[in-house]
Coordinates of N, CA, C and O in Angstrom, one line a residue:
X256 N 22.2 14.0 13.9 CA 22.0 15.0 12.8 C 20.6 15.5 12.8 O 19.7 14.7 12.7
X257 N 20.4 16.8 12.8 CA 19.0 17.3 12.7 C 18.6 17.3 11.2 O 19.4 17.6 10.3
X258 N 17.3 17.1 11.0 CA 16.8 17.1 9.6 C 16.2 18.5 9.3 O 16.0 19.3 10.2
X259 N 16.1 18.7 8.0 CA 15.6 20.0 7.5 C 14.1 19.9 7.1 O 13.7 19.0 6.3
X260 N 13.3 20.7 7.7 CA 11.8 20.7 7.4 C 11.6 21.5 6.1 O 12.2 22.6 5.9
X261 N 10.7 21.0 5.3 CA 10.2 21.8 4.2 C 8.7 21.6 3.9 O 8.2 20.6 4.4
X262 N 8.2 22.5 3.2 CA 6.7 22.4 2.8 C 6.6 22.6 1.3 O 7.3 23.4 0.7
X263 N 5.6 21.9 0.8 CA 5.2 22.1 -0.6 C 3.8 22.5 -0.6 O 3.0 21.8 0.1
X264 N 3.4 23.5 -1.4 CA 2.0 23.8 -1.6 C 1.6 23.6 -3.1 O 2.2 24.2 -4.0
X265 N 0.7 22.7 -3.3 CA 0.4 22.3 -4.7 C -1.1 22.5 -4.9 O -2.0 21.8 -4.2
X266 N -1.6 23.3 -5.9 CA -3.0 23.4 -6.2 C -3.5 22.1 -6.8 O -2.9 21.5 -7.6
X267 N -4.7 21.7 -6.3 CA -5.3 20.5 -6.8 C -6.8 20.8 -7.0 O -7.5 21.3 -6.1
X268 N -7.3 20.4 -8.2 CA -8.7 20.7 -8.5 C -9.5 19.4 -8.1 O -9.8 18.6 -8.9
X269 N -9.8 19.3 -6.8 CA -10.6 18.2 -6.2 C -11.2 18.6 -4.9 O -10.7 19.6 -4.3
X270 N -12.3 18.0 -4.5 CA -12.9 18.3 -3.2 C -12.0 17.9 -2.1 O -11.3 16.8 -2.2
X271 N -12.0 18.6 -1.0 CA -11.2 18.2 0.2 C -11.6 16.7 0.6 O -10.7 16.0 1.0
X272 N -12.8 16.3 0.6 CA -13.2 15.0 1.0 C -12.6 13.9 0.2 O -12.1 12.9 0.6
X273 N -12.6 14.1 -1.2 CA -12.1 13.2 -2.1 C -10.6 13.1 -1.9 O -10.0 12.0 -1.8
X274 N -9.9 14.2 -1.8 CA -8.5 14.3 -1.7 C -8.0 13.6 -0.4 O -7.1 12.8 -0.4
X275 N -8.7 13.8 0.7 CA -8.4 13.2 2.0 C -8.4 11.7 2.0 O -7.5 11.1 2.6
X276 N -9.3 11.1 1.2 CA -9.3 9.6 1.1 C -8.0 9.1 0.5 O -7.7 7.9 0.9
X277 N -7.4 9.8 -0.3 CA -6.1 9.3 -0.9 C -4.9 9.4 0.0 O -3.9 8.8 -0.2
X278 N -5.1 10.1 1.2 CA -4.0 10.2 2.2 C -4.3 9.4 3.4 O -3.3 9.1 4.2
X279 N -5.5 9.1 3.7 CA -5.9 8.6 5.0 C -6.4 7.1 4.9 O -6.7 6.5 6.0
X280 N -6.5 6.5 3.8 CA -7.0 5.1 3.7 C -5.9 4.3 3.0 O -5.3 4.8 2.0
X281 N -5.8 3.0 3.4 CA -4.8 2.2 2.7 C -5.1 2.1 1.2 O -4.2 2.1 0.4
X282 N -6.4 1.9 0.8 CA -6.7 1.8 -0.6 C -6.4 3.0 -1.4 O -5.9 3.0 -2.5
X283 N -6.6 4.2 -0.8 CA -6.2 5.5 -1.4 C -4.7 5.6 -1.6 O -4.2 6.0 -2.7
X284 N -4.0 5.3 -0.5 CA -2.5 5.4 -0.6 C -1.9 4.4 -1.6 O -0.9 4.7 -2.2
X285 N -2.5 3.3 -1.7 CA -2.0 2.3 -2.7 C -2.2 2.7 -4.1 O -1.5 2.2 -5.0
X286 N -3.1 3.6 -4.4 CA -3.3 4.1 -5.8 C -2.2 5.0 -6.3 O -2.0 5.1 -7.5
X287 N -1.4 5.7 -5.4 CA -0.5 6.6 -5.9 C 0.8 6.7 -5.0 O 1.8 7.1 -5.5
X288 N 0.8 6.2 -3.8 CA 1.9 6.5 -2.9 C 2.8 5.2 -2.7 O 4.0 5.3 -2.7
X289 N 2.2 4.1 -2.5 CA 2.9 2.8 -2.2 C 2.3 1.7 -3.0 O 1.2 1.8 -3.4
X290 N 3.1 0.6 -3.2 CA 2.6 -0.6 -3.9 C 1.5 -1.3 -3.1 O 0.5 -1.7 -3.6
X291 N 1.7 -1.3 -1.8 CA 0.7 -2.0 -0.9 C 0.7 -1.2 0.5 O 1.8 -0.7 0.9
X292 N -0.4 -1.2 1.1 CA -0.5 -0.5 2.5 C -1.3 -1.3 3.4 O -2.5 -1.7 3.0
X293 N -0.8 -1.6 4.6 CA -1.5 -2.3 5.6 C -1.8 -1.4 6.8 O -0.9 -0.6 7.1
X294 N -2.9 -1.5 7.4 CA -3.3 -0.7 8.5 C -3.7 -1.5 9.7 O -4.6 -2.4 9.5
X295 N -3.1 -1.3 10.8 CA -3.5 -1.9 12.1 C -3.6 -0.8 13.1 O -2.7 -0.4 13.7
X296 N -4.9 -0.3 13.2 CA -5.1 0.8 14.2 C -4.3 2.0 13.7 O -4.6 2.5 12.5
X297 N -3.5 2.6 14.5 CA -2.7 3.8 14.1 C -1.4 3.4 13.4 O -0.6 4.3 13.1
X298 N -1.1 2.1 13.3 CA 0.2 1.7 12.7 C -0.1 1.4 11.2 O -1.0 0.6 10.9
X299 N 0.7 2.0 10.3 CA 0.5 1.8 8.9 C 1.8 1.3 8.3 O 2.9 1.8 8.7
X300 N 1.7 0.2 7.5 CA 2.9 -0.3 6.9 C 2.8 -0.1 5.4 O 1.8 -0.4 4.8
X301 N 3.9 0.6 4.9 CA 3.9 0.9 3.4 C 4.9 -0.1 2.8 O 6.0 -0.3 3.3
X302 N 4.6 -0.7 1.6 CA 5.4 -1.6 0.9 C 5.7 -1.0 -0.5 O 4.8 -0.5 -1.2
X303 N 7.0 -1.0 -0.9 CA 7.5 -0.6 -2.2 C 8.5 -1.7 -2.6 O 9.4 -2.0 -1.9
X304 N 8.2 -2.3 -3.8 CA 9.1 -3.4 -4.3 C 9.6 -4.3 -3.2 O 8.8 -5.0 -2.7
X305 N 10.9 -4.2 -2.9 CA 11.4 -5.1 -1.8 C 11.6 -4.5 -0.5 O 12.2 -5.0 0.4
X306 N 11.0 -3.3 -0.3 CA 11.2 -2.6 1.0 C 9.9 -2.3 1.7 O 8.8 -2.3 1.0
X307 N 9.9 -2.2 3.0 CA 8.7 -1.8 3.7 C 9.1 -0.8 4.8 O 10.2 -0.8 5.4
X308 N 8.2 0.1 5.1 CA 8.4 1.1 6.1 C 7.2 1.2 6.9 O 6.0 1.1 6.4
X309 N 7.3 1.4 8.2 CA 6.2 1.5 9.1 C 6.1 2.9 9.7 O 7.1 3.6 10.0
X310 N 4.9 3.4 9.8 CA 4.6 4.7 10.3 C 3.4 4.7 11.3 O 2.6 3.8 11.2
X311 N 3.4 5.7 12.1 CA 2.3 5.8 13.1 C 1.5 7.0 12.7 O 2.1 8.1 12.4
X312 N 0.2 7.0 12.8 CA -0.7 8.2 12.6 C -0.6 9.0 13.9 O -1.0 8.5 14.9
X313 N -0.1 10.2 13.8 CA 0.1 11.0 14.9 C -1.2 11.8 15.2 O -1.7 11.8 16.3
X314 N -1.7 12.5 14.2 CA -3.0 13.2 14.3 C -3.7 13.1 13.0 O -3.1 13.0 11.9
X315 N -5.0 13.2 13.1 CA -5.8 13.3 11.8 C -7.1 14.1 12.1 O -7.6 14.0 13.2
X316 N -7.6 14.8 11.1 CA -8.8 15.5 11.2 C -9.5 15.3 9.8 O -8.9 15.7 8.8
X317 N -10.6 14.6 9.8 CA -11.3 14.3 8.6 C -11.4 15.4 7.6 O -11.8 16.5 7.9
X318 N -11.1 15.1 6.3 CA -11.2 16.0 5.2 C -10.2 17.2 5.3 O -10.3 18.1 4.5
X319 N -9.3 17.2 6.3 CA -8.4 18.3 6.4 C -7.0 18.0 6.5 O -6.2 18.6 5.8
X320 N -6.6 17.0 7.4 CA -5.1 16.8 7.6 C -4.9 15.4 8.2 O -5.8 14.9 8.9
X321 N -3.7 14.8 7.9 CA -3.3 13.6 8.5 C -1.7 13.7 8.6 O -1.1 14.1 7.7
X322 N -1.2 13.4 9.8 CA 0.2 13.5 10.1 C 0.7 12.1 10.4 O 0.1 11.4 11.3
X323 N 1.8 11.6 9.8 CA 2.4 10.4 10.0 C 3.8 10.6 10.6 O 4.5 11.5 10.2
X324 N 4.3 9.6 11.3 CA 5.7 9.6 11.9 C 6.3 8.3 11.5 O 5.7 7.2 11.9
X325 N 7.4 8.3 10.8 CA 8.1 7.0 10.5 C 8.6 6.4 11.8 O 9.2 7.1 12.6
X326 N 8.5 5.1 11.9 CA 9.0 4.4 13.1 C 10.5 4.6 13.2 O 11.0 4.7 14.3
X327 N 11.2 4.5 12.1 CA 12.6 4.6 12.2 C 13.1 6.0 12.6 O 14.3 6.1 13.0
X328 N 12.3 7.0 12.6 CA 12.7 8.3 13.1 C 12.1 8.7 14.4 O 11.9 9.9 14.7
X329 N 11.9 7.7 15.3 CA 11.4 8.0 16.6 C 12.2 9.0 17.4 O 11.6 9.7 18.2
X330 N 13.5 9.0 17.2 CA 14.3 9.8 18.0 C 14.5 11.3 17.6 O 15.2 12.1 18.2
X331 N 13.7 11.7 16.6 CA 13.8 13.1 16.1 C 12.4 13.7 16.0 O 11.4 13.0 16.2
X332 N 12.4 14.9 15.6 CA 11.1 15.7 15.5 C 10.4 15.5 14.1 O 9.4 16.1 13.9
X333 N 11.0 14.7 13.2 CA 10.5 14.7 11.9 C 9.1 13.9 11.8 O 8.8 13.1 12.6
X334 N 8.4 14.3 10.7 CA 7.1 13.6 10.4 C 6.8 14.0 9.0 O 7.5 14.7 8.3
X335 N 5.7 13.4 8.4 CA 5.2 13.9 7.1 C 3.7 14.1 7.3 O 3.1 13.3 7.9
X336 N 3.2 15.2 6.7 CA 1.8 15.5 6.8 C 1.2 16.0 5.5 O 1.9 16.6 4.7
X337 N 0.0 15.5 5.3 CA -0.8 16.0 4.2 C -1.9 16.9 4.7 O -2.6 16.5 5.6
X338 N -2.0 18.1 4.2 CA -3.0 19.1 4.7 C -3.7 19.6 3.5 O -3.1 20.1 2.5
X339 N -5.0 19.6 3.6 CA -5.9 20.2 2.5 C -6.3 21.6 3.0 O -6.9 21.7 4.0
X340 N -6.0 22.5 2.1 CA -6.4 23.9 2.5 C -7.3 24.5 1.4 O -7.0 24.4 0.2
X341 N -8.3 25.1 1.9 CA -9.3 25.8 0.9 C -9.2 27.3 1.1 O -9.4 27.8 2.3
X342 N -9.0 28.0 0.0 CA -9.0 29.4 0.1 C -10.4 29.9 0.4 O -11.3 29.6 -0.3
X343 N -10.5 30.8 1.5 CA -11.9 31.2 1.8 C -12.6 32.1 0.8 O -13.8 32.1 0.7
X344 N -11.8 32.8 0.0 CA -12.4 33.6 -1.0 C -12.7 32.9 -2.4 O -13.7 33.0 -2.9
X345 N -11.6 32.3 -2.9 CA -11.7 31.7 -4.2 C -12.2 30.2 -4.2 O -12.6 29.7 -5.2
X346 N -12.2 29.6 -3.0 CA -12.5 28.2 -2.8 C -11.5 27.3 -3.5 O -11.8 26.1 -3.7
X347 N -10.4 27.8 -3.9 CA -9.3 27.0 -4.5 C -8.8 26.0 -3.5 O -8.6 26.4 -2.3
X348 N -8.5 24.8 -3.9 CA -8.0 23.8 -3.0 C -6.5 23.6 -3.2 O -6.1 23.4 -4.4
X349 N -5.8 23.6 -2.2 CA -4.3 23.3 -2.2 C -4.0 22.1 -1.3 O -4.6 22.0 -0.3
X350 N -3.0 21.4 -1.7 CA -2.5 20.3 -0.9 C -1.2 20.8 -0.3 O -0.3 21.3 -1.1
X351 N -1.0 20.8 1.0 CA 0.2 21.2 1.6 C 0.9 20.0 2.2 O 0.3 19.3 3.0
X352 N 2.1 19.7 1.7 CA 2.8 18.5 2.2 C 4.0 19.1 3.1 O 4.8 20.0 2.6
X353 N 4.1 18.6 4.3 CA 5.2 18.9 5.1 C 6.0 17.6 5.3 O 5.5 16.6 5.6
X354 N 7.3 17.7 5.1 CA 8.2 16.6 5.3 C 9.6 17.1 5.7 O 9.8 18.3 5.9
X355 N 10.5 16.1 6.0 CA 11.8 16.4 6.4 C 12.8 15.7 5.5 O 12.6 14.6 5.0
X356 N 14.0 16.4 5.2 CA 15.1 15.8 4.5 C 16.3 15.7 5.4 O 16.4 16.4 6.4
X357 N 17.2 14.8 5.0 CA 18.4 14.7 5.9 C 19.3 15.9 6.0 O 19.9 16.1 7.0
X358 N 19.4 16.7 4.9 CA 20.2 17.9 4.9 C 19.7 18.8 3.8 O 18.8 18.5 3.0
X359 N 20.3 20.0 3.7 CA 19.8 21.0 2.7 C 20.0 20.5 1.3 O 19.1 20.8 0.5
X360 N 21.0 19.7 1.0 CA 21.2 19.1 -0.3 C 20.1 18.2 -0.7 O 19.7 18.1 -1.9
X361 N 19.5 17.5 0.3 CA 18.5 16.5 0.0 C 17.1 17.1 -0.2 O 16.2 16.4 -0.6
X362 N 16.9 18.4 0.2 CA 15.6 19.0 0.2 C 15.0 19.1 -1.2 O 13.9 18.7 -1.5
X363 N 15.8 19.5 -2.2 CA 15.4 19.6 -3.6 C 15.0 18.3 -4.2 O 14.0 18.2 -4.9
X364 N 15.8 17.3 -3.9 CA 15.5 15.9 -4.4 C 14.2 15.4 -3.8 O 13.3 14.9 -4.5
X365 N 14.0 15.7 -2.5 CA 12.7 15.2 -1.8 C 11.5 16.0 -2.4 O 10.5 15.4 -2.6
X366 N 11.7 17.3 -2.7 CA 10.6 18.1 -3.3 C 10.2 17.5 -4.6 O 9.1 17.4 -5.0
X367 N 11.3 17.2 -5.4 CA 11.0 16.6 -6.8 C 10.3 15.3 -6.7 O 9.3 15.0 -7.4
X368 N 10.6 14.5 -5.7 CA 10.0 13.2 -5.5 C 8.5 13.4 -5.2 O 7.6 12.7 -5.7
X369 N 8.2 14.3 -4.2 CA 6.8 14.6 -3.9 C 6.1 15.1 -5.1 O 4.9 14.8 -5.3
X370 N 6.7 16.0 -5.8 CA 6.0 16.6 -7.0 C 5.6 15.5 -8.0 O 4.5 15.5 -8.6
X371 N 6.5 14.6 -8.2 CA 6.2 13.4 -9.1 C 5.1 12.6 -8.6 O 4.2 12.2 -9.3
X372 N 5.1 12.3 -7.3 CA 4.0 11.6 -6.7 C 2.7 12.3 -6.8 O 1.7 11.7 -7.1
X373 N 2.7 13.6 -6.5 CA 1.4 14.3 -6.6 C 0.9 14.5 -8.1 O -0.3 14.5 -8.3
X374 N 1.9 14.5 -9.0 CA 1.5 14.5 -10.4 C 0.7 13.2 -10.7 O -0.3 13.2 -11.5
X375 N 1.2 12.1 -10.2 CA 0.5 10.8 -10.4 C -0.9 10.9 -9.7 O -1.9 10.4 -10.3
X376 N -1.0 11.4 -8.5 CA -2.3 11.5 -7.9 C -3.2 12.4 -8.7 O -4.4 12.1 -8.9
X377 N -2.7 13.6 -9.2 CA -3.6 14.5 -10.0 C -4.1 13.7 -11.2 O -5.3 13.9 -11.5
X378 N -3.2 13.0 -11.9 CA -3.6 12.2 -13.0 C -4.7 11.2 -12.7 O -5.7 11.1 -13.4
X379 N -4.5 10.6 -11.6 CA -5.5 9.6 -11.1 C -6.9 10.1 -10.8 O -7.9 9.5 -11.2
X380 N -6.9 11.3 -10.2 CA -8.2 11.9 -9.9 C -8.8 12.9 -10.9 O -9.8 13.5 -10.7
X381 N -8.0 13.0 -12.0 CA -8.4 13.9 -13.1 C -8.4 15.4 -12.7 O -9.2 16.2 -13.2
X382 N -7.4 15.7 -11.8 CA -7.3 17.1 -11.4 C -6.2 17.8 -12.1 O -5.6 18.6 -11.6

């Protein structure tokens, strides 16, 4: 079954360097995304309550983007990515999240989950 790709663009009042630390470091991810995060090179393990998921860092560019691939989805094209975008004119900072859902019905639920997570991040950084 092919997954459905979606993107969310969320304005965030924070510097790209600060924002990037919350996506690319275990300590940053632990503050808003997962209960605990372990990093071994490009392998990242996320822990929530009684579950754990492993992902690989596919690509990253400091202060700009990081792309992860869940180990369990090795057989498909899915990934999730955090991208920091700065408007060249207004200097407004946006966070762009790219992710995949299992089907069209799951996209809205996944978007709501990301929006809740990002609300927590915004609250954390005072943005």
